[in-house]
Amino acid sequence: MNWDETTPGDADDPRPGAADRLVGAAADREDQAVEAALRPKDLGEFVGQERVREQLDLVLRAARQRGATADHVLLSGAPGLGKTTLSMIIAAEMGAPIRITSGPAIQHAGDLAAILSSLAEGEVLFLDEIHRMSRPAEEMLYMAMEDFRVDVIVGKGPGATAIPLELPPFTLVGATTRAGLLPPPLRDRFGFTGHMDFYAPAELERVLHRSAGLLDVPLEAEGAAEIAGRSRGTPRIANRLLRRVRDFAQVKADGVITREVSARALSVYEVDARGLDRLDRAVLEALLKLFGGGPVGLSTLAVAVGEESETVEEVAEPFLVREGLLARTPRGRVATPAAWAHLGLTAPQQGWGGSQQGLFGQP
Ligand SMILES: Nc1ncnc2c1ncn2[C@@H]1O[C@H](COP(=O)(O)OP(=O)(O)OP(=O)(O)O)[C@@H](O)[C@H]1O
Ligand SMILES: [Mg+2]
C-alpha cells in the first residue's frame, strides 16, 4: 500500500468548531491511527449497505470470472460511512494491489501521469475526494479511464509535444462526499456507482460488536444499543464512542460495557441519547428558549450561542435537519415539534409572534 497523502481529518478542517468533536464524522488523528485495525477486510465482514454490497459483489465476481480487471467504481456518501474501507475491500476481493491518493494531492496533470504510468496491471487506484481534483488532471483522467492511455506533454510553449503513453488496465475507485460536484463526463465514466447511506442502529450494533471483539472489550447487547443510538448513523462515530466508553468502563466500572455504563459515559462526554453534542443542544436550546422555536435568522441564532454563523450552519445544522429537529425556511430557522419533545419542553400555544402558525399544522 502506498499513501501519497493522509486523509485530511477534523484537525485540518477549516471550519471553526469542527475540530475535536466527539460526534464529528471526519477522521481525527486518533481515528486515523486506529481505523486500520478496525476495517473489515472483505465484503462478508462489511456490515450493512446491503444494496451496494450486493451490486459490488456481482461486479467483482463477474470480473473475476472473466479474468478481467473490474470496472471503475465510484463511491459516494457522507464521511465515515466506509468508502475507504470498501475501496480496500475491492482490491482485496480482486487480489490486486491498491494505490491510494486523493484529489487535493494531485495538483498537476503531471502528478497524475506519474501515478498512472507506474500502475501495475489490474491495480486498484483509489482516488479519495475525487471532486477536489484539478481540471487538467481531471481531463487526463477521462482518457485514462476510457482508453487506458494518457498523453504526456513534453516541453513548453509552441515546441511542446504530446507523447501518447499506453497504460495497463486498472480499476479506478473514486470516493466523494459530494457526488453533486462531479462533472457529468467524469461521473459517466464509472461503470458502477455505489451510494452509501447512513446506517440503521441495528447495523451499528453489529459494527460495535465486531470492533469490541477486535479491541477485546466486553460489550453487552444493551450497551451496544445505547452507543449505536448516539452514533449518528456513522460507523466511525460508533467506533470512536466505543473507545471513550471503554475508557469510562475501565476507570469507573469493572470494564464491562453495560447499558448503564454507556449512558453514564456518554453523558460525561455530553453526547445525548440522540447523538446531539453540546453545540447541537445549545443551538436547539437558543432556538426554543430565546426565540420561542423561531423563525429566527441564522446570524441572530449564531450570536445567541456565541458561535460563527458558519459553524452553526455547517457543523450543527445538517444533523439537526437530518434528525427532523430543525427546519430551514425562507423566514429563518424553525424548531419542529420533535425538538420541543427532545429537550423536554412544551411548545407555546402561539409560536413566536404567531409567525409559526401553520408551519407544522399546529395552532
Ligand atoms: N460497513 C462497515 N462495517 C464495519 N465497519 C465499518 C463499516 N464502514 C465503516 N466502518 C468503520 O468506520 C471507519 C471509517 O470508515 P472509512 O474510513 O471507510 O470511511 P470513509 O467513508 O472513507 O470516510 P471519509 O469520507 O472521512 O474518508 C473504518 O475504520 C471502519 O472501521
Ligand atoms: Mg475515506
Tab-separated table of C-alpha atoms and ligand atoms in Angstrom:
chain	number	residue	atom	x	y	z
A	1	MET	CA	0.000	0.000	0.000
A	2	ASN	CA	1.225	3.434	-0.812
A	3	TRP	CA	-0.056	6.559	0.894
A	4	ASP	CA	0.524	9.611	-1.214
A	5	GLU	CA	-1.308	11.761	1.292
A	6	THR	CA	-3.100	11.116	4.549
A	7	THR	CA	-6.798	11.772	4.545
A	8	PRO	CA	-7.474	15.202	5.981
A	9	GLY	CA	-9.420	14.946	9.217
A	10	ASP	CA	-11.114	17.225	11.679
A	11	ALA	CA	-7.788	18.665	12.779
A	12	ASP	CA	-7.307	20.153	9.327
A	13	ASP	CA	-10.925	21.112	8.906
A	14	PRO	CA	-11.061	24.843	8.161
A	15	ARG	CA	-14.492	25.176	9.719
A	16	PRO	CA	-14.373	26.673	13.200
A	17	GLY	CA	-15.756	24.444	15.928
A	18	ALA	CA	-15.370	21.329	13.824
A	19	ALA	CA	-12.167	20.158	15.487
A	20	ASP	CA	-12.184	17.745	18.419
A	21	ARG	CA	-15.855	16.969	18.202
A	22	LEU	CA	-16.615	13.591	19.662
A	23	VAL	CA	-19.534	13.240	17.262
A	24	GLY	CA	-17.769	14.773	14.234
A	25	ALA	CA	-17.907	12.472	11.224
A	26	ALA	CA	-14.471	13.305	9.800
A	27	ALA	CA	-11.495	11.281	10.969
A	28	ASP	CA	-9.390	12.849	13.722
A	29	ARG	CA	-5.810	11.812	14.423
A	30	GLU	CA	-6.761	9.053	16.824
A	31	ASP	CA	-9.237	7.622	14.299
A	32	GLN	CA	-6.553	7.609	11.647
A	33	ALA	CA	-4.257	5.720	13.969
A	34	VAL	CA	-6.725	3.007	14.980
A	35	GLU	CA	-9.003	2.656	11.968
A	36	ALA	CA	-6.733	0.386	10.005
A	37	ALA	CA	-7.140	-2.277	12.677
A	38	LEU	CA	-10.935	-1.999	12.659
A	39	ARG	CA	-11.564	-2.018	8.921
A	40	PRO	CA	-13.426	-5.055	7.608
A	41	LYS	CA	-11.172	-6.920	5.201
A	42	ASP	CA	-13.718	-8.475	2.828
A	43	LEU	CA	-17.288	-7.960	1.656
A	44	GLY	CA	-18.567	-10.611	4.050
A	45	GLU	CA	-17.273	-8.647	7.051
A	46	PHE	CA	-18.585	-5.327	5.758
A	47	VAL	CA	-21.732	-4.538	7.747
A	48	GLY	CA	-24.890	-3.081	6.181
A	49	GLN	CA	-25.178	-1.204	2.864
A	50	GLU	CA	-26.890	-4.324	1.517
A	51	ARG	CA	-27.636	-2.948	-1.920
A	52	VAL	CA	-24.176	-1.550	-2.599
A	53	ARG	CA	-22.619	-4.722	-1.273
A	54	GLU	CA	-24.749	-6.999	-3.415
A	55	GLN	CA	-24.205	-4.941	-6.570
A	56	LEU	CA	-20.497	-4.657	-5.971
A	57	ASP	CA	-20.257	-8.368	-5.281
A	58	LEU	CA	-21.744	-9.029	-8.737
A	59	VAL	CA	-19.431	-6.571	-10.457
A	60	LEU	CA	-16.335	-8.085	-8.832
A	61	ARG	CA	-17.398	-11.704	-9.222
A	62	ALA	CA	-18.147	-11.221	-12.916
A	63	ALA	CA	-14.794	-9.546	-13.493
A	64	ARG	CA	-13.015	-12.355	-11.673
A	65	GLN	CA	-14.808	-14.989	-13.749
A	66	ARG	CA	-13.764	-13.238	-16.930
A	67	GLY	CA	-10.246	-12.899	-15.623
A	68	ALA	CA	-10.589	-9.181	-16.310
A	69	THR	CA	-9.941	-6.009	-14.401
A	70	ALA	CA	-13.081	-4.707	-12.630
A	71	ASP	CA	-14.949	-1.704	-13.978
A	72	HIS	CA	-14.246	1.687	-12.437
A	73	VAL	CA	-16.232	2.254	-9.242
A	74	LEU	CA	-17.485	5.499	-7.749
A	75	LEU	CA	-18.380	5.516	-4.049
A	76	SER	CA	-20.337	8.440	-2.720
A	77	GLY	CA	-21.562	9.155	0.774
A	78	ALA	CA	-21.042	11.176	3.928
A	79	PRO	CA	-17.754	10.985	5.880
A	80	GLY	CA	-17.167	7.869	7.962
A	81	LEU	CA	-19.625	5.559	6.180
A	82	GLY	CA	-16.981	3.225	4.776
A	83	LYS	CA	-15.811	4.487	1.383
A	84	THR	CA	-12.095	3.998	2.062
A	85	THR	CA	-12.849	0.664	3.699
A	86	LEU	CA	-14.799	-0.502	0.662
A	87	SER	CA	-12.059	0.570	-1.736
A	88	MET	CA	-9.588	-1.617	0.136
A	89	ILE	CA	-12.086	-4.466	0.094
A	90	ILE	CA	-12.429	-4.103	-3.695
A	91	ALA	CA	-8.678	-4.542	-4.074
A	92	ALA	CA	-8.630	-7.465	-1.648
A	93	GLU	CA	-11.539	-9.194	-3.407
A	94	MET	CA	-9.764	-8.790	-6.744
A	95	GLY	CA	-6.473	-9.951	-5.261
A	96	ALA	CA	-4.982	-6.719	-6.579
A	97	PRO	CA	-2.583	-4.218	-5.048
A	98	ILE	CA	-4.009	-0.797	-4.185
A	99	ARG	CA	-2.506	2.654	-4.665
A	100	ILE	CA	-4.037	5.412	-2.575
A	101	THR	CA	-4.090	9.080	-3.429
A	102	SER	CA	-6.548	11.958	-3.279
A	103	GLY	CA	-7.866	14.809	-5.413
A	104	PRO	CA	-6.100	17.546	-3.454
A	105	ALA	CA	-2.781	15.670	-3.708
A	106	ILE	CA	-2.940	15.877	-7.483
A	107	GLN	CA	-2.147	19.466	-8.311
A	108	HIS	CA	-0.895	18.995	-11.858
A	109	ALA	CA	-1.776	16.626	-14.656
A	110	GLY	CA	1.848	15.510	-14.467
A	111	ASP	CA	1.302	14.223	-10.913
A	112	LEU	CA	-1.480	12.038	-12.185
A	113	ALA	CA	0.519	10.892	-15.216
A	114	ALA	CA	3.309	9.769	-12.892
A	115	ILE	CA	0.914	7.709	-10.795
A	116	LEU	CA	-0.955	6.227	-13.749
A	117	SER	CA	2.171	5.242	-15.626
A	118	SER	CA	3.529	3.381	-12.620
A	119	LEU	CA	0.404	1.260	-12.033
A	120	ALA	CA	0.696	-2.493	-12.331
A	121	GLU	CA	-1.785	-4.436	-14.429
A	122	GLY	CA	-5.074	-4.851	-12.535
A	123	GLU	CA	-4.018	-2.486	-9.763
A	124	VAL	CA	-6.711	-0.542	-7.922
A	125	LEU	CA	-6.151	3.208	-7.877
A	126	PHE	CA	-8.105	4.738	-5.003
A	127	LEU	CA	-8.711	8.415	-5.634
A	128	ASP	CA	-10.212	9.912	-2.482
A	129	GLU	CA	-12.018	13.267	-2.611
A	130	ILE	CA	-12.132	12.946	-6.359
A	131	HIS	CA	-14.276	16.097	-6.599
A	132	ARG	CA	-11.283	18.149	-5.486
A	133	MET	CA	-9.009	17.257	-8.387
A	134	SER	CA	-7.716	19.988	-10.666
A	135	ARG	CA	-9.303	20.476	-14.091
A	136	PRO	CA	-6.296	19.435	-16.213
A	137	ALA	CA	-5.815	16.294	-14.124
A	138	GLU	CA	-9.498	15.523	-14.497
A	139	GLU	CA	-9.271	15.723	-18.260
A	140	MET	CA	-6.291	13.415	-18.293
A	141	LEU	CA	-8.250	11.000	-16.142
A	142	TYR	CA	-11.108	10.851	-18.683
A	143	MET	CA	-8.817	9.414	-21.302
A	144	ALA	CA	-7.051	7.118	-18.879
A	145	MET	CA	-10.353	5.675	-17.649
A	146	GLU	CA	-11.766	5.139	-21.100
A	147	ASP	CA	-8.834	4.201	-23.299
A	148	PHE	CA	-6.126	3.305	-20.744
A	149	ARG	CA	-3.933	5.869	-22.371
A	150	VAL	CA	-2.573	9.298	-21.438
A	151	ASP	CA	-0.890	11.993	-23.452
A	152	VAL	CA	2.234	13.142	-21.673
A	153	ILE	CA	3.170	16.686	-22.671
A	154	VAL	CA	6.890	17.163	-23.096
A	155	GLY	CA	8.373	20.637	-23.351
A	156	LYS	CA	6.703	24.029	-23.079
A	157	GLY	CA	5.091	26.572	-25.398
A	158	PRO	CA	4.954	26.077	-29.172
A	159	GLY	CA	7.581	23.320	-29.045
A	160	ALA	CA	5.527	21.162	-26.647
A	161	THR	CA	4.638	17.715	-27.939
A	162	ALA	CA	2.149	15.156	-26.688
A	163	ILE	CA	3.593	11.688	-26.338
A	164	PRO	CA	0.900	9.008	-26.060
A	165	LEU	CA	1.532	6.507	-23.316
A	166	GLU	CA	-0.275	3.169	-23.060
A	167	LEU	CA	-1.427	2.209	-19.566
A	168	PRO	CA	-2.056	-1.258	-18.210
A	169	PRO	CA	-5.740	-1.915	-17.430
A	170	PHE	CA	-6.524	-0.744	-13.902
A	171	THR	CA	-9.582	-0.137	-11.739
A	172	LEU	CA	-10.211	3.382	-10.585
A	173	VAL	CA	-12.126	3.631	-7.327
A	174	GLY	CA	-13.199	7.208	-6.759
A	175	ALA	CA	-14.663	8.387	-3.450
A	176	THR	CA	-16.566	11.560	-2.838
A	177	THR	CA	-18.663	13.120	-0.117
A	178	ARG	CA	-20.085	15.481	-2.750
A	179	ALA	CA	-21.258	13.467	-5.744
A	180	GLY	CA	-23.191	16.506	-6.964
A	181	LEU	CA	-19.915	18.365	-7.542
A	182	LEU	CA	-18.589	15.805	-10.013
A	183	PRO	CA	-18.734	16.878	-13.646
A	184	PRO	CA	-21.097	14.575	-15.591
A	185	PRO	CA	-18.376	13.424	-18.036
A	186	LEU	CA	-16.412	12.089	-15.072
A	187	ARG	CA	-19.430	10.506	-13.411
A	188	ASP	CA	-20.375	8.798	-16.690
A	189	ARG	CA	-17.032	7.053	-16.963
A	190	PHE	CA	-17.636	4.922	-13.897
A	191	GLY	CA	-19.128	1.521	-14.635
A	192	PHE	CA	-20.680	1.318	-11.192
A	193	THR	CA	-21.710	3.932	-8.652
A	194	GLY	CA	-22.416	2.942	-5.074
A	195	HIS	CA	-24.219	5.400	-2.885
A	196	MET	CA	-23.638	4.805	0.818
A	197	ASP	CA	-26.426	5.663	3.252
A	198	PHE	CA	-26.382	6.277	6.963
A	199	TYR	CA	-26.547	3.041	8.964
A	200	ALA	CA	-29.534	1.795	10.918
A	201	PRO	CA	-28.992	1.392	14.690
A	202	ALA	CA	-29.077	-2.423	14.394
A	203	GLU	CA	-26.271	-2.269	11.812
A	204	LEU	CA	-24.204	-0.010	14.052
A	205	GLU	CA	-24.688	-2.510	16.854
A	206	ARG	CA	-23.105	-5.148	14.619
A	207	VAL	CA	-20.214	-2.776	13.832
A	208	LEU	CA	-19.759	-2.194	17.569
A	209	HIS	CA	-19.778	-5.881	18.476
A	210	ARG	CA	-17.233	-6.558	15.769
A	211	SER	CA	-14.961	-3.731	16.946
A	212	ALA	CA	-15.359	-4.701	20.607
A	213	GLY	CA	-14.223	-8.207	19.667
A	214	LEU	CA	-11.149	-6.861	17.906
A	215	LEU	CA	-10.341	-4.494	20.774
A	216	ASP	CA	-11.046	-7.228	23.321
A	217	VAL	CA	-13.618	-5.139	25.173
A	218	PRO	CA	-16.550	-6.867	26.897
A	219	LEU	CA	-19.654	-5.288	25.347
A	220	GLU	CA	-23.181	-6.266	26.359
A	221	ALA	CA	-26.012	-6.170	23.805
A	222	GLU	CA	-27.779	-3.328	25.619
A	223	GLY	CA	-24.546	-1.392	25.918
A	224	ALA	CA	-24.073	-1.656	22.167
A	225	ALA	CA	-27.642	-0.493	21.568
A	226	GLU	CA	-27.065	2.532	23.779
A	227	ILE	CA	-23.898	3.545	21.899
A	228	ALA	CA	-25.434	2.812	18.475
A	229	GLY	CA	-28.344	5.161	19.171
A	230	ARG	CA	-25.919	8.017	19.785
A	231	SER	CA	-23.663	7.393	16.788
A	232	ARG	CA	-25.498	9.420	14.156
A	233	GLY	CA	-25.779	6.550	11.712
A	234	THR	CA	-21.992	6.570	11.236
A	235	PRO	CA	-19.628	3.635	11.927
A	236	ARG	CA	-16.639	5.931	12.506
A	237	ILE	CA	-18.536	7.757	15.273
A	238	ALA	CA	-19.726	4.441	16.726
A	239	ASN	CA	-16.148	3.176	16.941
A	240	ARG	CA	-14.982	6.444	18.497
A	241	LEU	CA	-17.726	6.466	21.126
A	242	LEU	CA	-16.889	2.826	21.879
A	243	ARG	CA	-13.313	3.824	22.723
A	244	ARG	CA	-14.476	6.592	25.050
A	245	VAL	CA	-16.993	4.305	26.752
A	246	ARG	CA	-14.288	1.680	27.149
A	247	ASP	CA	-12.132	4.251	28.997
A	248	PHE	CA	-15.015	5.036	31.315
A	249	ALA	CA	-15.838	1.368	31.893
A	250	GLN	CA	-12.220	0.705	32.786
A	251	VAL	CA	-11.784	3.645	35.166
A	252	LYS	CA	-15.246	3.974	36.725
A	253	ALA	CA	-16.664	0.446	36.467
A	254	ASP	CA	-15.430	-3.129	36.118
A	255	GLY	CA	-14.545	-2.835	32.454
A	256	VAL	CA	-17.777	-4.337	31.129
A	257	ILE	CA	-19.806	-2.086	28.842
A	258	THR	CA	-23.394	-2.349	30.013
A	259	ARG	CA	-26.298	-0.113	29.054
A	260	GLU	CA	-25.833	1.924	32.215
A	261	VAL	CA	-22.082	2.309	31.753
A	262	SER	CA	-22.621	3.502	28.156
A	263	ALA	CA	-25.273	6.011	29.157
A	264	ARG	CA	-23.215	7.377	32.043
A	265	ALA	CA	-20.035	7.580	30.000
A	266	LEU	CA	-21.669	9.396	27.131
A	267	SER	CA	-23.406	11.836	29.418
A	268	VAL	CA	-19.959	12.681	30.832
A	269	TYR	CA	-18.865	13.373	27.247
A	270	GLU	CA	-22.074	15.359	26.651
A	271	VAL	CA	-23.362	13.168	23.851
A	272	ASP	CA	-27.088	12.825	24.438
A	273	ALA	CA	-29.482	9.959	23.706
A	274	ARG	CA	-29.923	11.005	20.090
A	275	GLY	CA	-26.260	11.771	19.479
A	276	LEU	CA	-26.516	15.544	19.886
A	277	ASP	CA	-23.493	17.174	21.480
A	278	ARG	CA	-23.143	20.428	23.380
A	279	LEU	CA	-23.125	22.640	20.292
A	280	ASP	CA	-26.181	20.961	18.783
A	281	ARG	CA	-28.075	21.310	22.038
A	282	ALA	CA	-27.001	24.931	22.506
A	283	VAL	CA	-28.402	25.773	19.073
A	284	LEU	CA	-31.681	23.998	19.779
A	285	GLU	CA	-31.982	25.470	23.255
A	286	ALA	CA	-31.433	29.011	21.997
A	287	LEU	CA	-33.954	28.465	19.235
A	288	LEU	CA	-36.558	27.183	21.675
A	289	LYS	CA	-35.914	29.216	24.808
A	290	LEU	CA	-34.872	32.570	23.366
A	291	PHE	CA	-36.851	32.632	20.163
A	292	GLY	CA	-39.902	30.525	21.011
A	293	GLY	CA	-38.994	28.000	18.325
A	294	GLY	CA	-38.408	30.563	15.566
A	295	PRO	CA	-38.420	31.531	12.815
A	296	VAL	CA	-35.173	33.305	13.552
A	297	GLY	CA	-32.370	34.333	11.211
A	298	LEU	CA	-29.148	32.309	11.146
A	299	SER	CA	-26.915	35.180	12.233
A	300	THR	CA	-29.144	36.030	15.207
A	301	LEU	CA	-29.190	32.402	16.263
A	302	ALA	CA	-25.396	32.201	15.913
A	303	VAL	CA	-24.865	35.301	18.087
A	304	ALA	CA	-27.161	33.802	20.719
A	305	VAL	CA	-24.965	30.702	21.018
A	306	GLY	CA	-21.705	32.656	20.701
A	307	GLU	CA	-20.593	30.931	17.503
A	308	GLU	CA	-19.885	31.971	13.944
A	309	SER	CA	-22.846	31.679	11.572
A	310	GLU	CA	-20.761	29.309	9.509
A	311	THR	CA	-20.240	26.960	12.456
A	312	VAL	CA	-23.939	26.827	13.227
A	313	GLU	CA	-24.846	26.334	9.597
A	314	GLU	CA	-22.208	23.782	8.618
A	315	VAL	CA	-21.351	21.986	11.831
A	316	ALA	CA	-24.564	21.840	13.858
A	317	GLU	CA	-27.466	22.258	11.481
A	318	PRO	CA	-27.018	19.410	8.987
A	319	PHE	CA	-27.542	16.773	11.658
A	320	LEU	CA	-30.383	18.691	13.340
A	321	VAL	CA	-32.135	18.953	9.966
A	322	ARG	CA	-31.497	15.283	9.205
A	323	GLU	CA	-32.955	14.327	12.566
A	324	GLY	CA	-36.067	16.407	11.881
A	325	LEU	CA	-35.373	18.712	14.831
A	326	LEU	CA	-34.811	21.917	12.904
A	327	ALA	CA	-36.069	23.249	9.592
A	328	ARG	CA	-34.563	25.898	7.364
A	329	THR	CA	-37.401	28.018	5.992
A	330	PRO	CA	-37.328	31.165	3.866
A	331	ARG	CA	-38.250	33.123	7.010
A	332	GLY	CA	-35.500	31.630	9.146
A	333	ARG	CA	-34.710	28.646	11.343
A	334	VAL	CA	-37.684	26.910	12.932
A	335	ALA	CA	-37.804	24.203	15.586
A	336	THR	CA	-40.024	21.206	14.863
A	337	PRO	CA	-42.353	19.666	17.459
A	338	ALA	CA	-39.751	16.888	17.858
A	339	ALA	CA	-37.233	19.494	19.058
A	340	TRP	CA	-39.505	20.592	21.895
A	341	ALA	CA	-40.067	16.975	22.849
A	342	HIS	CA	-36.352	16.151	22.718
A	343	LEU	CA	-35.413	18.935	25.115
A	344	GLY	CA	-38.383	18.099	27.348
A	345	LEU	CA	-40.024	21.472	26.800
A	346	THR	CA	-43.593	22.338	25.930
A	347	ALA	CA	-44.196	24.286	22.758
A	348	PRO	CA	-46.049	27.544	23.420
A	349	GLN	CA	-49.643	27.697	22.224
A	350	GLN	CA	-48.720	30.554	19.933
A	351	GLY	CA	-45.456	30.445	18.031
A	352	TRP	CA	-43.158	33.435	18.347
A	353	GLY	CA	-45.271	36.445	17.309
A	354	GLY	CA	-47.737	33.926	15.972
A	355	SER	CA	-45.446	33.515	12.988
A	356	GLN	CA	-45.014	29.765	13.345
A	357	GLN	CA	-48.717	29.272	12.691
A	358	GLY	CA	-49.398	26.747	10.034
A	359	LEU	CA	-45.740	25.778	9.582
A	360	PHE	CA	-46.216	22.370	11.151
A	361	GLY	CA	-50.003	22.253	11.083
A	362	GLN	CA	-50.255	23.278	14.743
A	363	PRO	CA	-52.170	26.280	16.062
B	1	LIG	N1	-19.772	-1.262	6.852
B	1	LIG	C1	-18.861	-1.191	7.830
B	1	LIG	N2	-18.690	-2.229	8.655
B	1	LIG	C2	-17.812	-2.158	9.674
B	1	LIG	N3	-17.038	-1.084	9.931
B	1	LIG	C3	-17.156	-0.032	9.126
B	1	LIG	C4	-18.060	-0.036	8.028
B	1	LIG	N4	-17.972	1.149	7.409
B	1	LIG	C5	-17.057	1.864	8.069
B	1	LIG	N5	-16.565	1.155	9.110
B	1	LIG	C6	-15.584	1.633	10.084
B	1	LIG	O1	-15.623	3.043	10.100
B	1	LIG	C7	-14.326	3.596	9.914
B	1	LIG	C8	-14.424	4.704	8.905
B	1	LIG	O2	-14.673	4.193	7.624
B	1	LIG	P1	-13.975	4.790	6.317
B	1	LIG	O3	-12.650	5.361	6.664
B	1	LIG	O4	-14.015	3.740	5.293
B	1	LIG	O5	-14.987	5.952	5.968
B	1	LIG	P2	-14.966	6.952	4.722
B	1	LIG	O6	-16.312	6.866	4.095
B	1	LIG	O7	-13.797	6.650	3.871
B	1	LIG	O8	-14.806	8.364	5.426
B	1	LIG	P3	-14.158	9.737	4.818
B	1	LIG	O9	-15.236	10.344	3.958
B	1	LIG	O10	-13.893	10.563	6.036
B	1	LIG	O11	-12.929	9.360	4.074
B	1	LIG	C9	-13.430	2.443	9.470
B	1	LIG	O12	-12.296	2.381	10.257
B	1	LIG	C10	-14.208	1.187	9.707
B	1	LIG	O13	-13.662	0.515	10.804
B	2	MG	MG	-12.109	7.775	3.453
